[in-house]
Amino acid sequence: MKLLGRKKGHEEGAEVSAKAEDSQGAQTRSPAGPATSRASRATGPKGRPTPKRSEARRSAKKGPVVPAPMTAAEARARRKSLSGPKLSRAERRAERTASRARMTERRERMMAGEEAYLLPRDQGPIRRYVRDVVDSRRNLLGLFMPSALALLFVMFAVPQLQLYMSPTMLVLMALMTVDGIVLGRKVSRLVDAKFPNNTESRWKLGLYAAGRASQMRRMRAPRPQVERGASVG
């Protein structure tokens, strides 16, 4: 009986030690232990990537920071020191005159149609050809602004005619819409014939032509290079 008791106690001790070893192995094998979960709770996301060393060096402050001015007099003195030498009245007048002359020259060259001074929407041989086609044609779209101003003047001067202003305006807008569609189709057909390798869409060319035709001839920029009725090859 004692032998059996010792054997039973020995078996119970072996089972307890096996369970302890299994629990320790499970803790070592599990990837998410207590330490790992505590570290994950302590460390949060930064929200932005770590900057490169070159960027950190460029953004690093070099030297002492100049303190902010305490009074208005100090602020004026600092602005004067940063603005450089003070110009006299004659020098400022000469600088404004030179700047105005440069702007006038640039505008004159742009109005003359020089390629280097044109806006990006007007650059290129295709856009120049479209402008020539529009300028050589009499367009109903060019009457939009004068007719609108005339109708407004008549409407306020003669209130009895207000009943007829809306139908007149609708008819005028319908005619201008038809004229714009005809002009866009004509421009697209001529551009395809003259520039077979053109990759610009017909819709953009049509809108460009209609927008130029809707302006009065003397207000178009750049200035028209052809006369009305001239043949554009």
Coordinates of C-alpha atoms in Angstrom, one line a residue, residues 7 39 53 71 92 124 189 193:
K7 CA 3.8 5.9 -7.0
A39 CA 4.8 48.0 -25.1
R53 CA 18.6 63.2 -42.7
T71 CA 8.4 98.3 -29.2
R92 CA 11.8 105.8 -56.8
G124 CA 1.3 77.6 -81.1
R189 CA -12.5 71.2 -90.4
A193 CA -7.0 69.9 -93.3

